[in-house]
């Protein structure tokens, strides 16, 4: 069925942004406050940040500015994300982006002036601080990479331009691409970005699935050059900024705010490429056998082990699954889940022009907003549990920490979300001893949770690393080179078990995370932590849950390795990742064994 326009979607399937602003008039009042506050900050503090007292007072005032930026920016961005056809919201978002660039340019003096002070002054300010402590520690840490105040001001003023590649990518993908229907055996099927990624990739009919993949690939290929140009602009900009800030490489500059080492980054990619690939090749062979496929293609990798045993799940039914599945985290956590349904935190709708995939936005001091497209599948339940993991994380840290202490390292940020997926799976396994049901749950874990985070995003991360190596070497990329790199990456992982076509090589066009720094690899990093933390909860119960809740509430007061340590995990070694990979192998082996026992 053709997707509806946003205006035709029932309101109960949409999120309620009124908890941010009841009207556009209220939004504009805050935009006016932002402009006035940034002017007043410059008048009161510019050229005067030479004492710990002045620094503390300035940062206290700056906190309110950042709060307003978060609220207004979230409202504008969320409004656009559900309907890229809405020109009014596009214009409003652009207006806010211009204001934000102006504001950030005007207050750029804060960090540069603080960083210009002697270390002794900074350390005295840190010792005197409470809510500003970690902000100041980050300024001190970043001093070697701070530029001249005029340069910092210019970069801040250009932030809208610097972020334009991502806007171009989204406009091409979500507004300009109009997919024609495709035909199989005389029957016509509608096609769209979300229809393909949320439906046809999982379609059990091989002819329909592969035809959809071919038609989808043909359409996105028509945009490969503009998409490549946008991406090349992104990475070249990142290279320029890394060089300006005296980093040795783009990778180092992008890892710096994550507070992780190059060793941790490379380990995540290298070990999975080497150690997980044999297990996933076995899984591909299993799918090929179960579905009687003559050859396994990239378009076949997301089909279910048992498509006839994939129960439909309504939105209302998902509520009971998630409440019971996450009950181990306590009554307060379940109350949050209930509130998310009751107060319309979630945008379930399928409509034209809506962002693909799923995400959770959590403005400081407000509830979360979750985007996904509901397809009545159990995979949607896992996706919603995942996004509620982000909501629960930020609810805990936002209520416990200063606004300055909730900017979680993206290395860790996917741990609470993937933890929820694992908790859901473990709950389901306990509800029914039937072998077919057990195989179905295990296949959900492998085919959804681990495939998405340890395979899809990790392969994208391996591809992304090669792109940055080219850029660090002084080169550039285009559609042809990007397709070549992606194809080689996929072939290296899947070997001869999966046919990697030129259409599969276009996978690089589908990932918005490339415009968010080194994000893709962090999904497997977060799930590595979650796998071990979930194991602790299974074995130790309340003690492990209590430790996990401390982690959620800690925000960014601890670095990723320290957060993991608080959960009882040492991510400075290979052991957690190797254990997670071995666990995936065990799941695949059990799926194979159950398939033999079931005879299908």
Coordinates of C-alpha atoms in Angstrom, one line a residue:
X1 CA 0.0 0.0 0.0
X2 CA 1.2 3.5 -0.9
X3 CA 2.4 5.5 2.2
X4 CA 0.0 8.3 3.4
X5 CA 0.8 11.9 3.5
X6 CA 1.6 13.2 7.0
X7 CA -1.7 15.2 7.2
X8 CA -3.7 11.9 6.8
X9 CA -2.0 10.1 9.7
X10 CA -4.2 9.6 12.8
X11 CA -3.0 11.8 15.6
X12 CA -2.6 8.9 18.0
X13 CA 0.2 7.4 15.9
X14 CA 2.1 10.7 16.1
X15 CA 4.3 12.2 18.9
X16 CA 3.2 15.2 20.8
X17 CA 5.7 18.1 20.6
X18 CA 3.5 20.3 22.8
X19 CA 5.5 19.3 25.8
X20 CA 8.3 21.3 24.2
X21 CA 6.3 24.2 22.9
X22 CA 2.5 24.5 22.8
X23 CA 2.7 26.8 19.8
X24 CA 5.1 28.3 17.3
X25 CA 4.6 31.6 19.1
X26 CA 6.1 30.1 22.3
X27 CA 9.1 28.8 20.3
X28 CA 9.7 32.2 18.8
X29 CA 9.7 33.8 22.3
X30 CA 12.5 31.4 23.3
X31 CA 14.4 32.2 20.1
X32 CA 14.2 35.9 21.0
X33 CA 15.4 35.0 24.5
X34 CA 18.4 33.2 22.9
X35 CA 19.4 36.2 20.9
X36 CA 19.1 38.5 23.9
X37 CA 20.9 36.2 26.2
X38 CA 23.9 35.7 23.9
X39 CA 24.2 39.5 23.5
X40 CA 24.0 40.0 27.3
X41 CA 26.6 37.2 27.9
X42 CA 29.0 39.0 25.5
X43 CA 28.4 42.3 27.1
X44 CA 28.9 41.0 30.6
X45 CA 31.8 38.6 30.2
X46 CA 33.7 39.1 27.0
X47 CA 37.3 40.1 27.8
X48 CA 36.7 39.5 31.5
X49 CA 37.1 35.8 32.0
X50 CA 40.4 36.0 33.9
X51 CA 39.4 34.9 37.4
X52 CA 37.8 31.7 38.7
X53 CA 34.8 33.8 40.0
X54 CA 34.1 35.4 36.6
X55 CA 34.5 32.0 34.8
X56 CA 32.0 30.4 37.2
X57 CA 29.5 33.2 36.9
X58 CA 29.7 33.1 33.1
X59 CA 29.2 29.3 32.9
X60 CA 26.2 29.6 35.2
X61 CA 24.6 32.0 32.8
X62 CA 25.7 30.0 29.8
X63 CA 23.8 26.9 31.0
X64 CA 20.5 28.6 30.4
X65 CA 21.5 29.5 26.9
X66 CA 22.4 25.9 26.1
X67 CA 19.1 24.7 27.6
X68 CA 17.1 27.0 25.3
X69 CA 19.3 25.9 22.3
X70 CA 18.4 22.3 23.1
X71 CA 14.7 22.9 23.4
X72 CA 14.3 25.1 20.4
X73 CA 16.6 23.0 18.2
X74 CA 14.9 19.8 19.2
X75 CA 11.5 21.2 18.4
X76 CA 12.5 22.4 14.9
X77 CA 14.5 19.3 14.0
X78 CA 11.8 16.9 15.2
X79 CA 9.1 18.7 13.3
X80 CA 11.1 18.3 10.1
X81 CA 12.1 14.7 10.7
X82 CA 8.6 13.4 10.4
X83 CA 7.8 15.2 7.1
X84 CA 10.5 16.5 4.8
X85 CA 7.7 17.6 2.4
X86 CA 6.6 20.3 4.9
X87 CA 8.2 23.5 3.6
X88 CA 7.0 25.6 6.5
X89 CA 8.8 23.4 9.0
X90 CA 11.9 23.3 6.7
X91 CA 11.9 27.1 6.6
X92 CA 11.5 27.3 10.4
X93 CA 14.3 24.9 10.9
X94 CA 16.6 26.9 8.6
X95 CA 15.7 30.1 10.5
X96 CA 16.6 28.5 13.8
X97 CA 19.8 27.1 12.3
X98 CA 20.8 30.6 11.3
X99 CA 20.0 32.0 14.7
X100 CA 22.0 29.1 16.4
X101 CA 25.0 29.9 14.2
X102 CA 24.8 33.5 15.2
X103 CA 24.5 32.7 18.9
X104 CA 27.3 30.2 18.9
X105 CA 29.6 32.7 17.1
X106 CA 28.7 35.4 19.6
X107 CA 29.5 33.2 22.6
X108 CA 32.6 31.5 21.1
X109 CA 34.7 33.8 23.2
X110 CA 33.8 31.8 26.3
X111 CA 35.9 28.7 25.7
X112 CA 38.7 30.6 24.0
X113 CA 39.1 33.0 26.8
X114 CA 38.9 30.3 29.5
X115 CA 41.4 28.2 27.6
X116 CA 43.7 31.2 27.3
X117 CA 44.1 31.4 31.1
X118 CA 47.0 29.9 33.0
X119 CA 46.4 26.3 34.1
X120 CA 46.6 27.4 37.7
X121 CA 43.5 29.7 37.2
X122 CA 41.6 26.9 35.4
X123 CA 42.4 24.4 38.2
X124 CA 41.3 26.8 40.8
X125 CA 38.0 27.3 38.9
X126 CA 37.6 23.6 38.7
X127 CA 38.2 23.1 42.4
X128 CA 35.6 25.8 43.2
X129 CA 33.0 24.4 40.7
X130 CA 30.1 22.0 41.2
X131 CA 27.9 21.9 38.2
X132 CA 30.6 23.4 36.0
X133 CA 33.4 21.1 37.0
X134 CA 33.5 18.7 34.0
X135 CA 32.8 21.5 31.5
X136 CA 36.0 23.2 32.7
X137 CA 37.9 19.9 32.8
X138 CA 37.0 19.5 29.1
X139 CA 38.2 23.0 28.3
X140 CA 41.5 22.3 30.0
X141 CA 41.8 19.0 28.1
X142 CA 41.1 20.7 24.8
X143 CA 43.5 23.6 25.3
X144 CA 46.1 22.2 22.8
X145 CA 43.5 22.2 20.1
X146 CA 42.0 25.6 20.8
X147 CA 42.4 28.1 18.0
X148 CA 42.7 31.9 17.9
X149 CA 39.5 33.6 19.2
X150 CA 38.8 35.1 15.7
X151 CA 39.1 31.7 14.1
X152 CA 36.9 30.0 16.7
X153 CA 34.3 32.8 16.1
X154 CA 34.5 32.3 12.3
X155 CA 34.1 28.5 12.6
X156 CA 31.1 28.9 14.9
X157 CA 29.5 31.4 12.5
X158 CA 29.9 28.9 9.7
X159 CA 28.4 26.0 11.6
X160 CA 25.3 25.9 9.4
X161 CA 27.5 25.6 6.3
X162 CA 29.7 23.0 7.9
X163 CA 26.6 20.9 8.6
X164 CA 25.1 21.4 5.2
X165 CA 26.3 18.0 3.8
X166 CA 24.0 16.2 6.2
X167 CA 21.1 18.5 5.1
X168 CA 21.8 17.8 1.5
X169 CA 21.9 14.1 2.1
X170 CA 18.6 14.1 3.9
X171 CA 16.9 16.3 1.3
X172 CA 18.1 14.0 -1.6
X173 CA 17.1 10.9 0.3
X174 CA 13.8 11.9 2.0
X175 CA 12.4 14.7 -0.2
X176 CA 13.7 14.2 -3.7
X177 CA 13.8 10.5 -4.2
X178 CA 10.4 9.3 -5.5
X179 CA 10.4 5.6 -6.1
X180 CA 8.3 4.1 -8.9
X181 CA 6.5 0.8 -8.2
X182 CA 8.0 -2.5 -9.3
X183 CA 6.3 -5.6 -10.8
X184 CA 6.7 -9.3 -10.0
X185 CA 4.7 -11.9 -11.8
X186 CA 2.3 -9.3 -13.1
X187 CA 1.6 -7.8 -9.7
X188 CA 2.6 -4.2 -9.0
X189 CA 4.2 -3.3 -5.6
X190 CA 4.7 0.2 -4.2
X191 CA 8.2 1.2 -3.2
X192 CA 9.8 3.8 -0.9
X193 CA 12.8 4.1 1.4
X194 CA 11.0 3.0 4.5
X195 CA 8.9 0.4 2.6
X196 CA 12.1 -1.2 1.4
X197 CA 14.1 -1.0 4.7
X198 CA 11.2 -1.9 7.0
X199 CA 9.3 -4.4 4.8
X200 CA 10.9 -5.7 1.6
X201 CA 14.3 -6.5 3.2
X202 CA 12.5 -9.0 5.4
X203 CA 10.1 -10.3 2.7
X204 CA 9.9 -14.1 2.6
X205 CA 9.1 -14.3 -1.1
X206 CA 12.5 -14.4 -2.8
X207 CA 11.3 -13.0 -6.1
X208 CA 9.6 -10.0 -4.4
X209 CA 12.5 -9.4 -2.1
X210 CA 15.2 -9.5 -4.7
X211 CA 13.1 -7.5 -7.2
X212 CA 12.5 -4.8 -4.5
X213 CA 16.3 -4.7 -3.8
X214 CA 17.0 -4.3 -7.6
X215 CA 14.4 -1.5 -8.0
X216 CA 15.5 0.3 -4.8
X217 CA 19.2 0.1 -5.9
X218 CA 18.4 1.4 -9.3
X219 CA 16.7 4.5 -7.9
X220 CA 19.3 5.4 -5.3
X221 CA 22.1 4.8 -7.9
X222 CA 20.6 7.8 -9.8
X223 CA 21.6 9.9 -6.9
X224 CA 25.0 8.4 -6.3
X225 CA 27.1 11.3 -7.5
X226 CA 25.3 14.0 -5.5
X227 CA 25.4 11.8 -2.4
X228 CA 29.1 11.1 -2.9
X229 CA 29.7 14.9 -3.4
X230 CA 27.9 15.6 -0.1
X231 CA 29.9 12.9 1.7
X232 CA 33.2 14.0 0.3
X233 CA 32.5 17.6 1.4
X234 CA 31.7 16.2 4.9
X235 CA 35.0 14.3 5.2
X236 CA 37.1 17.0 3.6
X237 CA 35.7 19.5 6.1
X238 CA 36.5 17.2 9.0
X239 CA 40.0 16.8 7.6
X240 CA 40.5 20.6 7.4
X241 CA 39.2 21.1 11.0
X242 CA 41.4 18.3 12.3
X243 CA 44.4 19.9 10.7
X244 CA 43.5 23.3 12.0
X245 CA 43.2 21.9 15.5
X246 CA 46.6 20.2 15.3
X247 CA 45.4 16.6 15.4
X248 CA 47.5 14.0 13.6
X249 CA 44.5 12.5 11.8
X250 CA 40.8 12.8 11.3
X251 CA 40.3 9.6 13.3
X252 CA 42.1 11.2 16.3
X253 CA 40.1 14.4 16.1
X254 CA 36.8 12.5 15.9
X255 CA 37.7 10.2 18.8
X256 CA 38.8 13.0 21.0
X257 CA 35.3 14.1 22.2
X258 CA 34.4 10.4 22.7
X259 CA 37.3 10.0 25.2
X260 CA 38.4 6.7 23.8
X261 CA 41.7 5.6 22.4
X262 CA 42.7 4.7 18.8
X263 CA 43.4 1.2 20.2
X264 CA 39.8 0.8 21.4
X265 CA 38.5 2.0 18.1
X266 CA 40.6 -0.2 15.9
X267 CA 40.1 -3.3 18.2
X268 CA 36.3 -3.0 17.7
X269 CA 36.6 -3.1 14.0
X270 CA 39.5 -5.5 13.5
X271 CA 38.3 -8.2 16.0
X272 CA 34.8 -8.3 14.6
X273 CA 36.0 -8.4 11.0
X274 CA 38.3 -11.3 11.8
X275 CA 36.5 -13.3 14.6
X276 CA 32.8 -12.7 13.9
X277 CA 32.8 -13.3 10.2
X278 CA 33.1 -17.1 10.4
X279 CA 30.1 -17.2 12.7
X280 CA 28.0 -15.0 10.4
X281 CA 29.1 -17.0 7.3
X282 CA 27.7 -20.0 9.1
X283 CA 24.5 -18.1 9.7
X284 CA 24.3 -17.2 6.0
X285 CA 24.7 -20.9 5.1
X286 CA 21.9 -21.7 7.5
X287 CA 19.5 -19.2 5.9
X288 CA 20.4 -20.5 2.5
X289 CA 19.6 -24.1 3.6
X290 CA 16.4 -23.2 5.4
X291 CA 15.0 -21.2 2.4
X292 CA 16.3 -23.6 -0.3
X293 CA 18.2 -20.8 -2.1
X294 CA 20.5 -21.8 -4.9
X295 CA 22.8 -18.9 -4.0
X296 CA 22.9 -16.4 -1.2
X297 CA 22.8 -12.8 -2.1
X298 CA 23.2 -9.6 0.0
X299 CA 19.4 -9.1 -0.5
X300 CA 18.7 -12.3 1.4
X301 CA 20.6 -11.7 4.6
X302 CA 17.8 -10.2 6.6
X303 CA 15.1 -12.8 6.0
X304 CA 13.8 -14.6 9.0
X305 CA 14.9 -18.1 10.0
X306 CA 11.2 -19.0 10.4
X307 CA 9.1 -16.4 8.5
X308 CA 5.9 -18.4 9.2
X309 CA 6.5 -18.0 12.9
X310 CA 6.9 -14.3 13.0
X311 CA 3.7 -13.2 14.9
X312 CA 2.2 -9.8 14.1
X313 CA 2.4 -7.4 17.0
X314 CA 0.1 -4.4 17.4
X315 CA 1.2 -1.2 19.1
X316 CA -1.1 -2.0 22.0
X317 CA 0.3 -5.5 22.3
X318 CA 3.9 -4.2 22.3
X319 CA 3.1 -2.3 25.5
X320 CA 2.7 -5.5 27.5
X321 CA 5.8 -7.1 26.0
X322 CA 8.0 -4.1 26.8
X323 CA 6.6 -3.5 30.3
X324 CA 7.1 -7.1 31.2
X325 CA 10.4 -7.5 29.4
X326 CA 12.0 -4.4 31.1
X327 CA 10.4 -5.0 34.5
X328 CA 13.7 -6.3 35.8
X329 CA 14.9 -2.7 35.8
X330 CA 12.4 -1.7 38.4
X331 CA 8.9 -0.1 38.8
X332 CA 10.3 3.4 38.1
X333 CA 11.6 2.2 34.7
X334 CA 8.2 0.6 33.9
X335 CA 6.4 3.8 34.9
X336 CA 8.5 5.6 32.3
X337 CA 7.5 3.1 29.6
X338 CA 3.8 3.6 30.5
X339 CA 4.2 7.3 30.3
X340 CA 5.8 7.0 26.9
X341 CA 2.7 5.3 25.5
X342 CA 0.3 7.4 27.5
X343 CA 1.8 10.8 26.6
X344 CA 2.7 10.1 23.0
X345 CA 6.4 10.2 23.2
X346 CA 6.5 7.9 20.2
X347 CA 5.9 8.6 16.5
X348 CA 4.7 5.3 15.1
X349 CA 3.4 6.6 11.8
X350 CA 4.4 5.4 8.3
X351 CA 4.1 8.4 6.0
X352 CA 5.8 9.9 3.0
X353 CA 8.8 12.1 3.7
X354 CA 9.5 10.7 7.2
X355 CA 13.0 9.9 8.3
X356 CA 14.0 6.2 8.1
X357 CA 15.2 4.0 10.9
X358 CA 14.7 5.0 14.5
X359 CA 16.0 7.5 17.0
X360 CA 15.4 9.0 20.4
X361 CA 15.8 12.7 21.2
X362 CA 15.9 13.7 24.9
X363 CA 16.0 17.5 25.4
X364 CA 17.3 18.4 28.9
X365 CA 14.4 18.8 31.4
X366 CA 11.8 17.3 29.0
X367 CA 10.5 13.9 28.1
X368 CA 12.0 11.9 25.2
X369 CA 10.8 11.8 21.6
X370 CA 11.1 8.5 19.7
X371 CA 10.8 8.1 16.0
X372 CA 10.2 4.8 14.2
X373 CA 7.8 3.3 11.6
X374 CA 5.6 0.6 13.0
X375 CA 5.1 -2.5 10.8
X376 CA 3.4 -4.9 13.2
X377 CA 6.6 -7.0 13.6
X378 CA 8.4 -8.2 16.7
X379 CA 11.4 -6.4 15.3
X380 CA 9.5 -3.2 15.9
X381 CA 9.1 -4.2 19.6
X382 CA 12.9 -4.6 19.8
X383 CA 13.4 -1.3 18.1
X384 CA 11.0 0.5 20.5
X385 CA 12.7 -1.2 23.5
X386 CA 16.0 0.0 22.1
X387 CA 14.9 3.6 21.8
X388 CA 13.3 3.4 25.2
X389 CA 16.7 2.4 26.4
X390 CA 18.0 5.8 25.3
X391 CA 15.0 7.5 26.9
X392 CA 15.6 5.7 30.2
X393 CA 19.3 6.5 30.1
X394 CA 18.7 10.3 29.6
X395 CA 15.8 10.4 32.1
X396 CA 18.2 9.0 34.7
X397 CA 21.2 11.3 33.9
X398 CA 19.1 14.4 33.2
X399 CA 17.5 14.1 36.6
X400 CA 20.8 13.5 38.3
X401 CA 23.3 15.7 36.5
X402 CA 23.9 19.3 35.4
X403 CA 23.1 20.1 31.8
X404 CA 26.9 20.1 31.3
X405 CA 27.1 16.5 32.4
X406 CA 24.6 14.8 30.1
X407 CA 26.6 14.9 26.9
X408 CA 27.3 11.1 26.9
X409 CA 30.2 9.8 24.8
X410 CA 28.8 8.1 21.8
X411 CA 31.2 5.2 22.5
X412 CA 28.9 4.3 25.4
X413 CA 25.5 5.8 24.4
X414 CA 24.3 2.6 22.6
X415 CA 24.9 0.4 25.6
X416 CA 21.7 1.2 27.5
X417 CA 19.6 0.9 24.3
X418 CA 21.0 -2.5 23.2
X419 CA 20.8 -3.7 26.8
X420 CA 17.0 -3.3 26.5
X421 CA 16.9 -5.5 23.4
X422 CA 18.8 -8.2 25.2
X423 CA 16.5 -8.0 28.3
X424 CA 13.5 -8.3 26.0
X425 CA 15.0 -11.4 24.4
X426 CA 15.8 -13.0 27.7
X427 CA 12.3 -12.3 29.0
X428 CA 10.8 -13.9 25.9
X429 CA 13.0 -17.0 26.3
X430 CA 11.6 -17.5 29.8
X431 CA 7.9 -17.3 28.7
X432 CA 7.7 -20.3 26.5
X433 CA 9.7 -23.6 26.4
X434 CA 8.5 -24.6 22.9
X435 CA 11.6 -25.3 20.7
X436 CA 10.2 -23.4 17.7
X437 CA 9.5 -20.4 19.9
X438 CA 13.0 -20.5 21.3
X439 CA 14.5 -20.7 17.9
X440 CA 12.4 -17.7 16.8
X441 CA 13.6 -15.6 19.8
X442 CA 17.2 -16.6 19.2
X443 CA 16.9 -15.7 15.6
X444 CA 15.5 -12.3 16.6
X445 CA 18.6 -11.8 18.7
X446 CA 21.0 -12.8 15.9
X447 CA 19.0 -11.4 12.9
X448 CA 18.0 -8.1 14.6
X449 CA 20.0 -7.1 17.6
X450 CA 23.4 -8.5 16.8
X451 CA 23.1 -8.3 13.1
X452 CA 22.1 -4.7 13.2
X453 CA 24.8 -3.6 15.6
X454 CA 27.7 -6.1 15.1
X455 CA 27.3 -6.5 11.4
X456 CA 25.4 -3.7 9.6
X457 CA 26.9 -0.8 11.5
X458 CA 30.3 -2.5 12.0
X459 CA 30.7 -3.1 8.3
X460 CA 29.8 0.5 7.7
X461 CA 32.4 1.5 10.3
X462 CA 35.1 -0.6 8.5
X463 CA 34.2 1.1 5.2
X464 CA 34.2 4.5 6.9
X465 CA 37.7 3.9 8.3
X466 CA 39.0 3.2 4.8
X467 CA 37.5 6.5 3.6
X468 CA 39.2 8.5 6.4
X469 CA 42.5 6.8 5.6
X470 CA 42.2 8.1 2.0
X471 CA 41.3 11.5 3.2
X472 CA 44.2 11.6 5.8
X473 CA 46.5 10.7 2.9
X474 CA 45.4 13.8 1.0
X475 CA 42.9 12.1 -1.3
X476 CA 39.2 12.5 -1.9
X477 CA 36.4 10.1 -2.7
X478 CA 33.6 9.8 -5.3
X479 CA 30.7 7.5 -6.1
X480 CA 32.9 4.9 -7.8
X481 CA 35.6 4.8 -5.1
X482 CA 33.0 4.6 -2.3
X483 CA 31.2 1.7 -4.0
X484 CA 34.5 0.0 -4.5
X485 CA 35.4 0.4 -0.8
X486 CA 32.0 -0.8 0.4
X487 CA 32.1 -3.8 -2.0
X488 CA 35.5 -4.9 -0.8
X489 CA 34.5 -4.5 2.8
X490 CA 31.4 -6.7 2.3
X491 CA 33.4 -9.3 0.4
X492 CA 36.1 -9.5 3.1
X493 CA 33.5 -10.2 5.8
X494 CA 31.2 -12.5 3.9
X495 CA 33.8 -14.3 1.8
X496 CA 32.3 -16.7 -0.8
X497 CA 29.2 -17.4 1.2
X498 CA 27.3 -14.3 0.0
X499 CA 27.2 -12.9 -3.5
X500 CA 28.1 -9.2 -3.3
X501 CA 26.7 -7.4 -6.3
X502 CA 27.2 -3.8 -7.5
X503 CA 23.8 -3.1 -6.0
X504 CA 25.0 -4.3 -2.6
X505 CA 28.0 -1.9 -3.0
X506 CA 25.6 1.0 -2.9
X507 CA 24.9 0.4 0.8
X508 CA 27.2 3.3 1.6
X509 CA 24.4 5.6 0.4
X510 CA 22.0 4.5 3.0
X511 CA 23.6 5.5 6.3
X512 CA 23.2 9.0 7.9
X513 CA 25.6 8.2 10.7
X514 CA 28.5 9.0 8.4
X515 CA 27.6 12.7 8.9
X516 CA 27.9 12.2 12.7
X517 CA 31.6 11.5 13.1
X518 CA 32.7 8.0 14.2
X519 CA 29.3 6.8 15.2
X520 CA 28.8 3.5 13.3
X521 CA 31.4 1.5 15.2
X522 CA 29.9 2.6 18.6
X523 CA 26.9 0.4 18.1
X524 CA 29.0 -2.8 18.5
X525 CA 30.9 -1.1 21.3
X526 CA 27.7 -0.4 23.2
X527 CA 26.4 -3.9 22.6
X528 CA 29.6 -5.4 23.8
X529 CA 29.1 -3.6 27.1
X530 CA 25.4 -4.5 27.2
X531 CA 26.1 -8.2 26.5
X532 CA 28.3 -8.5 29.5
X533 CA 26.1 -6.3 31.7
X534 CA 23.0 -8.3 30.8
X535 CA 24.9 -11.5 31.6
X536 CA 25.7 -10.0 35.1
X537 CA 22.0 -9.2 35.6
X538 CA 21.0 -12.7 34.7
X539 CA 23.6 -14.2 37.1
X540 CA 23.6 -11.6 40.0
X541 CA 20.1 -10.1 39.9
X542 CA 19.5 -6.9 41.9
X543 CA 23.1 -6.1 42.6
X544 CA 23.9 -5.9 38.9
X545 CA 20.7 -4.0 38.2
X546 CA 21.7 -1.5 40.9
X547 CA 25.1 -1.1 39.3
X548 CA 23.5 -0.5 35.9
X549 CA 21.2 2.2 37.3
X550 CA 24.3 3.9 38.7
X551 CA 25.8 3.8 35.3
X552 CA 22.6 5.3 33.7
X553 CA 22.6 8.2 36.3
X554 CA 26.3 9.0 35.9
X555 CA 25.9 10.8 32.6
X556 CA 29.2 12.2 31.3
X557 CA 30.7 12.5 34.8
X558 CA 32.7 9.3 33.9
X559 CA 34.5 8.4 30.7
X560 CA 33.4 5.3 28.8
X561 CA 36.0 3.0 30.3
X562 CA 35.0 4.2 33.8
X563 CA 31.3 3.8 33.1
X564 CA 31.9 0.2 31.9
X565 CA 34.0 -0.4 35.0
X566 CA 31.1 0.8 37.2
X567 CA 29.0 -1.9 35.5
X568 CA 31.7 -4.5 36.2
X569 CA 33.2 -4.6 32.7
X570 CA 36.8 -3.9 31.6
X571 CA 36.7 -2.6 28.1
X572 CA 40.4 -1.7 28.0
X573 CA 41.0 -5.4 27.1
X574 CA 39.9 -7.7 24.3
X575 CA 38.0 -10.0 26.7
X576 CA 34.5 -8.4 26.6
X577 CA 34.4 -8.2 22.8
X578 CA 35.8 -11.7 22.4
X579 CA 33.2 -13.0 24.9
X580 CA 30.4 -11.2 23.0
X581 CA 31.5 -12.7 19.7
X582 CA 31.7 -16.2 21.2
X583 CA 28.2 -15.7 22.5
X584 CA 26.9 -14.8 19.1
X585 CA 28.5 -18.0 17.8
X586 CA 26.7 -20.0 20.5
X587 CA 23.4 -18.5 19.5
X588 CA 23.9 -19.4 15.9
X589 CA 25.0 -22.9 16.8
X590 CA 21.8 -23.4 18.9
X591 CA 19.6 -22.1 16.0
X592 CA 21.2 -24.6 13.7
X593 CA 20.7 -27.4 16.3
X594 CA 17.1 -26.5 16.8
X595 CA 16.5 -26.4 13.0
X596 CA 17.8 -29.9 12.7
X597 CA 15.6 -31.1 15.6
X598 CA 12.5 -29.4 14.1
X599 CA 13.2 -30.7 10.7
X600 CA 12.7 -27.4 9.0

